[in-house]
Tab-separated table of C-alpha atoms and ligand atoms in Angstrom:
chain	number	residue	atom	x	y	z
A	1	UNK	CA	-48.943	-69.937	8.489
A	2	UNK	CA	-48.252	-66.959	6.169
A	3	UNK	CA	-45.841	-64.292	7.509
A	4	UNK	CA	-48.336	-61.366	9.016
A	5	UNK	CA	-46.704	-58.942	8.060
A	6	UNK	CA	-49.235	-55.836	9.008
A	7	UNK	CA	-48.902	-56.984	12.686
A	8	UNK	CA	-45.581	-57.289	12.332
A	9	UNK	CA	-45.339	-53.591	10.877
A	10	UNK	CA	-47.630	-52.551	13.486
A	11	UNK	CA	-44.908	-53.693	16.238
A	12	UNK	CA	-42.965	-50.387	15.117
A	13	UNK	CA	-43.562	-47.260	15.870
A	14	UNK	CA	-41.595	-45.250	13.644
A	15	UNK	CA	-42.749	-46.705	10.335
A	16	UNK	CA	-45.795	-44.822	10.529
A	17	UNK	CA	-43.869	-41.901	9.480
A	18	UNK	CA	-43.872	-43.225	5.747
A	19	UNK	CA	-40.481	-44.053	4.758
A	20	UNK	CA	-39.861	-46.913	3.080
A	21	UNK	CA	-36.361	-48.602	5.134
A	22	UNK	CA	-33.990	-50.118	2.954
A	23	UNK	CA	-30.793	-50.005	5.293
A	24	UNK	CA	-31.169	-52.545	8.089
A	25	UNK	CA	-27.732	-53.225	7.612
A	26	UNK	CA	-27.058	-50.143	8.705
A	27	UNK	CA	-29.550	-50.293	11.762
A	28	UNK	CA	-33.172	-51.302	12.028
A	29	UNK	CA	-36.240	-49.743	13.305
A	30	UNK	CA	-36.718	-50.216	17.259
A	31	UNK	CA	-39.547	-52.193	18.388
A	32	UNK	CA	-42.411	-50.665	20.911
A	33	UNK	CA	-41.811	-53.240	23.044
A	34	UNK	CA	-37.938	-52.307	23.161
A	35	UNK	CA	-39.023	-48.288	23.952
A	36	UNK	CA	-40.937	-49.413	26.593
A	37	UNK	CA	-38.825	-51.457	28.611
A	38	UNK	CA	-36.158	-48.822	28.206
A	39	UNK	CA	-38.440	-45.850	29.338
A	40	UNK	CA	-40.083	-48.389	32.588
A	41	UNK	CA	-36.496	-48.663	32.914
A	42	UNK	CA	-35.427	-45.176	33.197
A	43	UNK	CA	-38.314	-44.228	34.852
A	44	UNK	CA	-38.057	-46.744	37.761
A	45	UNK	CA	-35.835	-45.847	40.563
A	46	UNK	CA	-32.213	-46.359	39.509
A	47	UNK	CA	-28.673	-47.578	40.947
A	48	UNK	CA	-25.727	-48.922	40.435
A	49	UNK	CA	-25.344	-52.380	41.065
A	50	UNK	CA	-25.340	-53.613	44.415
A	51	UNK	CA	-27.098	-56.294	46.576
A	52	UNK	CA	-28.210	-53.531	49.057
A	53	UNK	CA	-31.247	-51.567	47.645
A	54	UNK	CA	-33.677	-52.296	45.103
A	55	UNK	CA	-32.456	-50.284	42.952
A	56	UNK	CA	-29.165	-52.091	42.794
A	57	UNK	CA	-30.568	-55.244	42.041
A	58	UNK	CA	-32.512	-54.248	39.222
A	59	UNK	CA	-29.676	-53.314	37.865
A	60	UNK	CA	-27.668	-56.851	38.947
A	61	UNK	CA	-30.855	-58.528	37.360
A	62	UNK	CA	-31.095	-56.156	34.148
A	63	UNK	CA	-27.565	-57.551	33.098
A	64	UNK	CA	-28.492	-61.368	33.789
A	65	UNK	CA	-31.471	-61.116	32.267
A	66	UNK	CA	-29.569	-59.508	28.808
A	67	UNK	CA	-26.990	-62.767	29.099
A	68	UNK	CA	-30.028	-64.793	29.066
A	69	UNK	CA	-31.748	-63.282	26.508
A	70	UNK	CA	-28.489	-63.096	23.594
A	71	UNK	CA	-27.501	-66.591	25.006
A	72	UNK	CA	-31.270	-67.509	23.261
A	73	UNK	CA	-30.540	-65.666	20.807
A	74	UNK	CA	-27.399	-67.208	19.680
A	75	UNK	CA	-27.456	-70.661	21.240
A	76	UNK	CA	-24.808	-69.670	23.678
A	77	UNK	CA	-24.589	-70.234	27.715
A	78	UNK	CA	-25.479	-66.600	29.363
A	79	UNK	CA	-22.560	-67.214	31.251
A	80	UNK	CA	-20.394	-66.863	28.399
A	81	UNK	CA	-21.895	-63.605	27.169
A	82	UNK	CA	-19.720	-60.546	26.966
A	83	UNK	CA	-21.580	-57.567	26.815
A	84	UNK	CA	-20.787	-54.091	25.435
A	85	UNK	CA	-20.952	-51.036	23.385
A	86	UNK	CA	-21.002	-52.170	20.362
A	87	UNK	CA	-19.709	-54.822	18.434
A	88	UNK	CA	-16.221	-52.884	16.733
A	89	UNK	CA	-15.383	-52.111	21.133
A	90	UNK	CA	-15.937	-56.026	21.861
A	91	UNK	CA	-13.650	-57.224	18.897
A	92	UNK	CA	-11.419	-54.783	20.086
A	93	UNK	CA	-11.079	-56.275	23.575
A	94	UNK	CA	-10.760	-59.429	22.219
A	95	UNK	CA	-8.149	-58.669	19.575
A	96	UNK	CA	-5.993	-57.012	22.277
A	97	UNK	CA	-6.426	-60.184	24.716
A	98	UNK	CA	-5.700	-62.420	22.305
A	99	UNK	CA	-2.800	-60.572	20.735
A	100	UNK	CA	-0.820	-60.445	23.667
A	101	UNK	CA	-0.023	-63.829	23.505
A	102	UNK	CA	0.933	-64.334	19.542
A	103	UNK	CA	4.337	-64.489	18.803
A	104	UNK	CA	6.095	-63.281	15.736
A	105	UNK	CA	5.845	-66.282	12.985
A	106	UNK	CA	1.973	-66.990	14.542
A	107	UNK	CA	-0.800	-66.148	12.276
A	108	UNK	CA	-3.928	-64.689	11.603
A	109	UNK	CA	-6.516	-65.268	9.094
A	110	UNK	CA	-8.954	-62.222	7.971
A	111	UNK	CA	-11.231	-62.026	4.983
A	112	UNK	CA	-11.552	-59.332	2.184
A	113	UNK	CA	-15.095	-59.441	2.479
A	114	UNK	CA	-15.563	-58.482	5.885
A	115	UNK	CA	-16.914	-55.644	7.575
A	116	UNK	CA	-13.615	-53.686	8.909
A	117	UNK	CA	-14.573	-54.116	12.316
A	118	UNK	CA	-13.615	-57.750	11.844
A	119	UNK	CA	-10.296	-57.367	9.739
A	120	UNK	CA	-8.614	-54.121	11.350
A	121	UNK	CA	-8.631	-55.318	15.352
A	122	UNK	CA	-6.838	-58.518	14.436
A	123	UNK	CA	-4.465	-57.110	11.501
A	124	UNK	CA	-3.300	-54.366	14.258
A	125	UNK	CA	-3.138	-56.953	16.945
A	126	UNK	CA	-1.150	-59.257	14.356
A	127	UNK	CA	1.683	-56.261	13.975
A	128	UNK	CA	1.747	-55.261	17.998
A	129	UNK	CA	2.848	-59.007	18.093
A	130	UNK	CA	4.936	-59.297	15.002
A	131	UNK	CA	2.424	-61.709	13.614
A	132	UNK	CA	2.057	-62.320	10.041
A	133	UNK	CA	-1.457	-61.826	8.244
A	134	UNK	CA	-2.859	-64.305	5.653
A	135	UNK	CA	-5.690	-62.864	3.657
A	136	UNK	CA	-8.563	-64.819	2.315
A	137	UNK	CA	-10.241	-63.581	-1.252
A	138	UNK	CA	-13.920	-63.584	-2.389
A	139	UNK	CA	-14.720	-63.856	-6.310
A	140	UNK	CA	-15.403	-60.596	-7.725
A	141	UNK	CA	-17.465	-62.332	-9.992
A	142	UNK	CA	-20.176	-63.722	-7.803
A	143	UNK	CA	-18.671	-62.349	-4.364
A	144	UNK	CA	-18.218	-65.801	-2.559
A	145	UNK	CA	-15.811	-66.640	-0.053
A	146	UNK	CA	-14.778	-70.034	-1.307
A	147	UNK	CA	-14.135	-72.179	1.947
A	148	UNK	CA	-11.595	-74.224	0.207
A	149	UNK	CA	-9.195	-71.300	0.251
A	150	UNK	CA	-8.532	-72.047	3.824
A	151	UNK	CA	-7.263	-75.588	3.493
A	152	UNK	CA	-3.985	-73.356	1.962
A	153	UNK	CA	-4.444	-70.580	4.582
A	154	UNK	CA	-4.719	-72.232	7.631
A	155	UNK	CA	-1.045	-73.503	9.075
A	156	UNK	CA	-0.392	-74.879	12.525
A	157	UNK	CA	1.047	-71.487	12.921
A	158	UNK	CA	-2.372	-69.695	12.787
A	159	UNK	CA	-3.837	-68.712	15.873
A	160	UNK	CA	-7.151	-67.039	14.486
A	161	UNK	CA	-9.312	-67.325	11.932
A	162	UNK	CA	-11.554	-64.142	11.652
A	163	UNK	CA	-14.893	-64.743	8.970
A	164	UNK	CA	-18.277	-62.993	8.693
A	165	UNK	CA	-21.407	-64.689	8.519
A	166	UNK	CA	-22.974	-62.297	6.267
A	167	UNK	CA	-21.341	-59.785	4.246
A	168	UNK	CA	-23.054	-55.887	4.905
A	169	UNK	CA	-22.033	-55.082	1.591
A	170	UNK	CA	-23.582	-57.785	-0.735
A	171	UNK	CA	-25.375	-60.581	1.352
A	172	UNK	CA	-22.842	-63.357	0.725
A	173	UNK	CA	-23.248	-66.290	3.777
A	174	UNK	CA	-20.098	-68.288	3.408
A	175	UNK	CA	-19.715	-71.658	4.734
A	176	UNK	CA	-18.847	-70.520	8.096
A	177	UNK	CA	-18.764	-74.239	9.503
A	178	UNK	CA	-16.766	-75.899	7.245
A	179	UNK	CA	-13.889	-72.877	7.606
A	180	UNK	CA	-14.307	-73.659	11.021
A	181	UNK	CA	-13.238	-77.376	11.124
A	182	UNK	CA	-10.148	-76.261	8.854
A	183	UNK	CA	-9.363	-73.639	11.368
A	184	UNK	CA	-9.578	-76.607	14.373
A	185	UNK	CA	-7.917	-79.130	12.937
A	186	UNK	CA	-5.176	-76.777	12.788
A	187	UNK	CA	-5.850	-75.785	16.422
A	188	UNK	CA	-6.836	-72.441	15.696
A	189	UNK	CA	-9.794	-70.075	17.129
A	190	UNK	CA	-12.341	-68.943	15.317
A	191	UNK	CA	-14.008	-65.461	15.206
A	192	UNK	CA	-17.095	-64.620	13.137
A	193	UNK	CA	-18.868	-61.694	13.288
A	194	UNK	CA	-22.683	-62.400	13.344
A	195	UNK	CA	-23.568	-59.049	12.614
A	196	UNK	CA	-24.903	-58.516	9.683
A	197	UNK	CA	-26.408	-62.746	9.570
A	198	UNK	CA	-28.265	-62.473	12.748
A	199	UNK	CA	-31.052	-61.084	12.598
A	200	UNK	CA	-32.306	-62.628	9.593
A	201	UNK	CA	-32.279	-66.060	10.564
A	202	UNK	CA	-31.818	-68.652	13.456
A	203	UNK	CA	-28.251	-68.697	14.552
A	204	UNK	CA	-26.346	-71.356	16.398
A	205	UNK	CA	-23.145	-70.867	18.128
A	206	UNK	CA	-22.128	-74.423	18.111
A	207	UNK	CA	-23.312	-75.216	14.269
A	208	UNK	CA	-21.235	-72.370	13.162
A	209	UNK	CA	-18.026	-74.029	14.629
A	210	UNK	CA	-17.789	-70.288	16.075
A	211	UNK	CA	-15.573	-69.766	19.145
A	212	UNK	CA	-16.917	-66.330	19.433
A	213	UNK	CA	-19.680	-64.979	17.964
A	214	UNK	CA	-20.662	-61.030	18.227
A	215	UNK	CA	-23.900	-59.571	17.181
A	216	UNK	CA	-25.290	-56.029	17.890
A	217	UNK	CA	-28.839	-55.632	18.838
A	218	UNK	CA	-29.419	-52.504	16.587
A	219	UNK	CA	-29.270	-54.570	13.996
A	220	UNK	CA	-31.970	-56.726	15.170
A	221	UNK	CA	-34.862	-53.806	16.280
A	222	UNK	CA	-33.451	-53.424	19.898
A	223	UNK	CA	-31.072	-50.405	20.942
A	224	UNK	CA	-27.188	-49.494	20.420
A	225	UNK	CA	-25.399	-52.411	21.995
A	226	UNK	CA	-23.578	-55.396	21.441
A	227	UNK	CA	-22.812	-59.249	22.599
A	228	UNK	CA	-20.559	-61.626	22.164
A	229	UNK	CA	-20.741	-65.080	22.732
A	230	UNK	CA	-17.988	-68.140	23.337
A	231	UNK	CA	-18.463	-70.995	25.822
A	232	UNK	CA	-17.504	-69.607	29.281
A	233	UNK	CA	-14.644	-71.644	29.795
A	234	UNK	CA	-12.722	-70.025	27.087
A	235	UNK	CA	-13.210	-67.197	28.251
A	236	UNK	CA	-12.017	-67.891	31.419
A	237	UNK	CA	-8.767	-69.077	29.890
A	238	UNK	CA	-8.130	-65.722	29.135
A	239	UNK	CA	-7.108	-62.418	30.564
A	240	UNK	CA	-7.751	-58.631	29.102
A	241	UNK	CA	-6.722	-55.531	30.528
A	242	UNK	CA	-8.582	-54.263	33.009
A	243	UNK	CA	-9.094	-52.029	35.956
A	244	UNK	CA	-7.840	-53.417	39.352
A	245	UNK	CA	-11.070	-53.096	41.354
A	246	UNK	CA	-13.440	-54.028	38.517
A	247	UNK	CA	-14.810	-57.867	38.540
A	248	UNK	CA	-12.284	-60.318	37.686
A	249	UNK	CA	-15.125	-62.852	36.733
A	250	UNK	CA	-16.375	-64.326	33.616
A	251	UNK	CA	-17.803	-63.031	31.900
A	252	UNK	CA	-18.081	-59.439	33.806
A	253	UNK	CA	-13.853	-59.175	33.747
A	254	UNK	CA	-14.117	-58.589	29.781
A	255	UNK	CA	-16.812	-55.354	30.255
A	256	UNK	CA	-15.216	-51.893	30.910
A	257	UNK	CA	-17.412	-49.285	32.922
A	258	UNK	CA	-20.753	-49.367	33.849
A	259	UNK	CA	-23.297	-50.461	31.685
A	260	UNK	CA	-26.160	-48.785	30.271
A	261	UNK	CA	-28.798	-50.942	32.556
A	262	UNK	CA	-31.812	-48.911	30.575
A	263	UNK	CA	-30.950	-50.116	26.547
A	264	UNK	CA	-30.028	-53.714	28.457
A	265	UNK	CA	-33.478	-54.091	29.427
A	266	UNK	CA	-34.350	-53.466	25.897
A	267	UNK	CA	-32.010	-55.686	25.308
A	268	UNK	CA	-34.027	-58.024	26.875
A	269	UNK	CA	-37.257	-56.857	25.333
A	270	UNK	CA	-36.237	-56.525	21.663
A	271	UNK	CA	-34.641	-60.783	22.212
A	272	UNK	CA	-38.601	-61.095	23.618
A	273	UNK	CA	-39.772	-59.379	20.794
A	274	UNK	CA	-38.146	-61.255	18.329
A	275	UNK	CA	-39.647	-64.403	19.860
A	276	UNK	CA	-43.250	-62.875	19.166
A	277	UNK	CA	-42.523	-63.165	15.458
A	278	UNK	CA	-44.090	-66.434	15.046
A	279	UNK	CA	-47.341	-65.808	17.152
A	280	UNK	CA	-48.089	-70.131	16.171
A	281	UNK	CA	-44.467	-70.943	18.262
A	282	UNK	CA	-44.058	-72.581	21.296
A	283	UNK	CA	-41.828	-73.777	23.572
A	284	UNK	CA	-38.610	-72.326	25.538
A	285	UNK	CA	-37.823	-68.841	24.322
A	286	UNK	CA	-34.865	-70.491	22.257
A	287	UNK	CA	-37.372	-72.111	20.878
A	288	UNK	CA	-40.112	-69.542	19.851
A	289	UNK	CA	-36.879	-66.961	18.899
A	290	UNK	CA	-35.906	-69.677	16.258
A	291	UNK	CA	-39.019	-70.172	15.084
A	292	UNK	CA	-39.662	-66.302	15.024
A	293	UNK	CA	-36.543	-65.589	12.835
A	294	UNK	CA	-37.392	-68.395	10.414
A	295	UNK	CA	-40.657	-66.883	9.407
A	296	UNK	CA	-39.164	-63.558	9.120
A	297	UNK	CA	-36.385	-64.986	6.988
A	298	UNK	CA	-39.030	-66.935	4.609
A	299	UNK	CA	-40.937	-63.407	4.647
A	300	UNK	CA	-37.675	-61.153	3.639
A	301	UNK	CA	-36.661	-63.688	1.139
A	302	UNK	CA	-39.994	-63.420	-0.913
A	303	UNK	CA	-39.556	-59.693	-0.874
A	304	UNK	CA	-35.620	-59.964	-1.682
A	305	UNK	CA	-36.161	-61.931	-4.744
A	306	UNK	CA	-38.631	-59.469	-5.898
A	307	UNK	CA	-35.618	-56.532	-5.709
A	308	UNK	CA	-33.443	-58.772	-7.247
A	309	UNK	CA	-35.537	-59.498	-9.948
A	310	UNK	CA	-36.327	-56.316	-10.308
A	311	UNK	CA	-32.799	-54.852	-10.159
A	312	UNK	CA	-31.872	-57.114	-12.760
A	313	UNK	CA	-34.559	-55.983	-15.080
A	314	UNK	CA	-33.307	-52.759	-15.641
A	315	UNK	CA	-30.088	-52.143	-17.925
A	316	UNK	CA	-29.200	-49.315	-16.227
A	317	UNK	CA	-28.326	-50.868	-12.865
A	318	UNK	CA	-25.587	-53.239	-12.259
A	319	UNK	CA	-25.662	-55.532	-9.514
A	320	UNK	CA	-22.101	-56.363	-7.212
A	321	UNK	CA	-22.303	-60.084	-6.659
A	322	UNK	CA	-24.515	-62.885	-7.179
A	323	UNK	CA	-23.554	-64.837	-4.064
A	324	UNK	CA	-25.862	-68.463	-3.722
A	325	UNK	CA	-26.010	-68.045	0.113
A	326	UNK	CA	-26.843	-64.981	1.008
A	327	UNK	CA	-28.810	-62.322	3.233
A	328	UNK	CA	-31.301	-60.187	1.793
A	329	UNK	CA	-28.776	-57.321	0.805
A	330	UNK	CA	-27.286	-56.115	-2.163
A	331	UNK	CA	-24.911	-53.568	-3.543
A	332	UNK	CA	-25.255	-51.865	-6.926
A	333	UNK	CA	-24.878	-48.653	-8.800
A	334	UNK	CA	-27.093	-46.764	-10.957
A	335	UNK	CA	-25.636	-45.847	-15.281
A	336	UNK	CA	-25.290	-41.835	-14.817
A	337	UNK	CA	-25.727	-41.261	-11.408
A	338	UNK	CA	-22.630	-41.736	-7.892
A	339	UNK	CA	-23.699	-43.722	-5.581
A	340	UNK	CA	-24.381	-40.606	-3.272
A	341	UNK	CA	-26.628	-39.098	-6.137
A	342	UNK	CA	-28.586	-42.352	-6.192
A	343	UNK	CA	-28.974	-42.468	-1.970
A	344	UNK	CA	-30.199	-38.725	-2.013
A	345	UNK	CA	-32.501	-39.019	-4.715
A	346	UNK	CA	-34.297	-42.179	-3.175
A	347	UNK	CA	-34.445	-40.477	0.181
A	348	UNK	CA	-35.646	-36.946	-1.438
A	349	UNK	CA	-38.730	-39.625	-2.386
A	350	UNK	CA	-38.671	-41.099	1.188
A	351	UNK	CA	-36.626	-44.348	0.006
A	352	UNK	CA	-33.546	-44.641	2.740
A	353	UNK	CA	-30.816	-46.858	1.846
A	354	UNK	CA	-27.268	-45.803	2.325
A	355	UNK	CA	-23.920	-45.081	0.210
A	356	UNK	CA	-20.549	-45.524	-0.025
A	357	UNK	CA	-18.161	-48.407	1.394
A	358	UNK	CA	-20.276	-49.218	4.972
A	359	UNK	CA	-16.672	-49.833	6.090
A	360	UNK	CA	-16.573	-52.937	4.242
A	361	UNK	CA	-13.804	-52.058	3.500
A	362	UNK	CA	-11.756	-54.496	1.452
A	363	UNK	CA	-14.504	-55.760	-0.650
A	364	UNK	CA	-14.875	-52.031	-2.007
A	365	UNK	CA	-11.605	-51.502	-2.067
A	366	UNK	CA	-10.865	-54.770	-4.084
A	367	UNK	CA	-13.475	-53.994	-6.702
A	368	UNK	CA	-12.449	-50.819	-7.482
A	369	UNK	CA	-14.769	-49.087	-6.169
A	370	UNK	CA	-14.135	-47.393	-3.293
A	371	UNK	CA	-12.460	-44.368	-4.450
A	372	UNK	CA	-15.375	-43.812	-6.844
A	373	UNK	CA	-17.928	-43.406	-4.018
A	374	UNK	CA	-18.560	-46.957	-3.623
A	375	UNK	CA	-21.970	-48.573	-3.927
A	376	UNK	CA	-25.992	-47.916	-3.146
A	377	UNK	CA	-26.642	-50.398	-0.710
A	378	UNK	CA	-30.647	-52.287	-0.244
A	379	UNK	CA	-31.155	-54.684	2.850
A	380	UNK	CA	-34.811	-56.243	3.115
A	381	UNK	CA	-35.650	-56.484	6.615
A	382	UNK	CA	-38.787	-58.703	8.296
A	383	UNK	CA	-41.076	-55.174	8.251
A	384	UNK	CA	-40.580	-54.170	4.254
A	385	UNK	CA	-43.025	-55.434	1.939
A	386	UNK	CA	-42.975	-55.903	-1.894
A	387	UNK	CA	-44.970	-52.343	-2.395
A	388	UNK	CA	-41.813	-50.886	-0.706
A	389	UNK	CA	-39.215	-52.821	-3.474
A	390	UNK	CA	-41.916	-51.764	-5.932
A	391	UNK	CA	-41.718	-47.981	-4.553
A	392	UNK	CA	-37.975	-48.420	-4.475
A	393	UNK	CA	-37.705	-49.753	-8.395
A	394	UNK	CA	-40.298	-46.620	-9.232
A	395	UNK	CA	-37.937	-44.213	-7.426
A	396	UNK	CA	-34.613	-45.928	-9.998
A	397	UNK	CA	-36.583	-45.540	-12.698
A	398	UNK	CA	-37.639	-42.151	-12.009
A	399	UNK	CA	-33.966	-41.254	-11.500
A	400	UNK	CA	-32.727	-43.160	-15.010
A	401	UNK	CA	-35.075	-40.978	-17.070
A	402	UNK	CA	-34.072	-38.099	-15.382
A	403	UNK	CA	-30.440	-38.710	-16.646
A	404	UNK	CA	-31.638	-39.488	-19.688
A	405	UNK	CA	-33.714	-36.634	-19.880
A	406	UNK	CA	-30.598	-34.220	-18.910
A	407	UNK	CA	-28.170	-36.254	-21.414
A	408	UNK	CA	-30.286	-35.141	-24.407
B	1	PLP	C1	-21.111	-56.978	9.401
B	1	PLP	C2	-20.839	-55.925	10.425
B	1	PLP	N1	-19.891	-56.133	11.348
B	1	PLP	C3	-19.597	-55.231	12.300
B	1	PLP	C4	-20.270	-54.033	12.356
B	1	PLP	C5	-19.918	-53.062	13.426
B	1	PLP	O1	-20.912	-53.081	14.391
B	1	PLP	P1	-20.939	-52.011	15.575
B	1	PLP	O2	-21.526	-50.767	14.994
B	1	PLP	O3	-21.792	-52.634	16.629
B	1	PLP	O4	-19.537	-51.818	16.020
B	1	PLP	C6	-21.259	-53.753	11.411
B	1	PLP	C7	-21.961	-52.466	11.422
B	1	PLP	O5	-22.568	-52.051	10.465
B	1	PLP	C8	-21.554	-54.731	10.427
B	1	PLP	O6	-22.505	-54.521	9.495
């Protein structure tokens, strides 16, 4: 069945305002149903958690029910389900608990093509503990992450291997799995941050060979929070800082304060939502959330290879990357025009996609480009259609004549 995409548009609110959204990488629109189960939230009697009052165990159930829901999401157990404020706070944590075990001479592995929030916890984690840290390069060429590289990175000195599923600068997927098993064999643990890859596709915790896996529901129409996911009994092999009366279970003994019970029960809704995606699915919510992402990822594909195309048709834009697995974003610049030229004349014209480095750091940073303001960034999510790339083209070639125009 064809991707509807006009009920699928109609599922958010805010795009009736007219602007076309290019930068789901940098956050997504929020579904209705997700603004409804936060206000019913907030609007229902309210307390902290506690078996006494109703109130209380809403607020007990809220925080189940959000395990639940990401451990559909991401093929995980709910009971191994860390929840939090985002997903830069949860690395963090787990950087820190980790850390205090290394030993100077252990290892960690990071990427260059990572988002920052998966490089800088474990590099400053590596120094506090006088580890050393091994860096694995993408090809500036096509911006893989070869997977091979790790056979030479990984010793049985390396403790953690830290790899993105998606890049948020240029789309590349590496081959997440196979680093995995050369991580393993060498007895290491494996972090990859699910951020950007997520939402545009079925995920599975154990297929990745992850053994932790963090996502943040912004990024997938729901509000400003984060998971992350390992089996349970790893995490109860380990032991973070933390407050002397708070919980000392798993996975509650890894989440500092009081939650925010109203965005978990959107949360809930937006993992529910996501499920709706494929109205033809059936089945256990795993089921029906798998099915749900595939059509939208068949959907954002078509309209990705449409931008592509259409970047590539024009001389005066060049394109970072040309990755073969990848997520429906790219990077590129515009002949005449900074990056944060480009970005504010697209959104003068109601076009938002963002500038500059999106903390990927390294990658920008490797290319050259970061000191030069970096790159105009597109992401296709499951509500843009092709008129949108074809507004967005329109709105380039609007701004190339102009520079023309201005160079005579
Ligand atoms: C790939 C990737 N990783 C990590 C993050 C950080 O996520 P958070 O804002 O939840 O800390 C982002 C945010 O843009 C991202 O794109």
């Amino acid at each position: 069945m064809p991707f509807d995409i006009a009920r699928t548009r109609a599922a958010y609110p805010a795009l009736t305002e007219g602007f076309a959204h290019f930068d789901g990488a940098g956050g997504t629109q929020t579904a209705r149903p997700v603004i409804e189960a936060v206000s019913a939230a907030m609007t229902a009697a309210t307390g902290n958690r506690s078996t006494a009052f109703v109130p209380g165990r809403r607020s007990l159930d809220v925080v189940a029910a959000a395990r639940a829901a990401v451990g559909d999401l991401l093929g995980a157990e709910p009971g191994g389900v860390v929840l939090g404020p985002s997903a830069t706070a949860l690395t963090y944590t787990l950087a820190r608990t980790l850390g205090a075990g290394w030993r100077p001479g252990d290892e960690v592995v990071v990427s260059r093509l990572d988002h920052d929030a998966n490089v800088r916890p474990w590099v400053q984690a590596a120094e506090a503990a006088g580890a050393t840290v091994r860096w694995a390069e993408f090809d500036p060429a096509t911006g893989e992450l070869p997977a091979g590289q790790y056979a030479d990175l990984v010793t049985e000195r390396t403790r953690l291997v830290a790899v993105t599923a998606g890049s948020n600068a240029i789309g590349t997927a590496p081959d997440v799995a196979s680093i995995a098993k050369t991580a393993h064999a060498a007895g290491a643990l494996v972090c990859v941050d699910g951020v950007h890859a997520v939402p545009h596709g079925p995920t599975d915790l154990a297929s990745l060979g992850a053994d932790f896996l963090v996502t943040s529901a912004y990024k997938w129409s729901g509000p400003h929070l984060a998971a992350m996911a390992a089996d349970p009994a790893r995490w109860a092999s380990l032991r973070p800082a933390k407050l002397l009366p708070s919980s000392d279970a798993v996975p509650d003994r890894f989440e500092y304060g009081t939650p925010s019970f109203p965005l978990l029960a959107g949360v809930v809704a937006a993992v529910d939502h996501l499920a709706t995606l494929d109205p033809t699915a059936t089945g256990s919510r795993r089921d029906r959330v798998r099915a749900g992402l595939a059509a939208a990822q068949a959907h954002e594909e078509a309209v990705f290879e449409r931008l592509l195309a259409g970047l590539a048709a024009r001389p005066f834009v060049t394109v970072y990357g040309s990755p073969a697995r990848r997520c429906p974003t790219v990077s590129f610049r515009v002949a005449g025009s900074t990056p944060a030229e480009t970005a504010a004349a697209l959104g003068a014209a109601g076009v938002c996609l963002s500038s500059g480095d999106y903390y990927a750091y390294e990658y920008f940073r490797t290319m050259g480009l970061r000191d030069s303001g970096g790159a105009v960034r597109a992401s296709v999510y499951h509500y843009n259609t092709v008129e949108e790339v074809d507004r967005l083209l329109a709105e380039l070639d609007r701004l190339a004549a102009a520079g023309e125009r201005m160079a005579r």
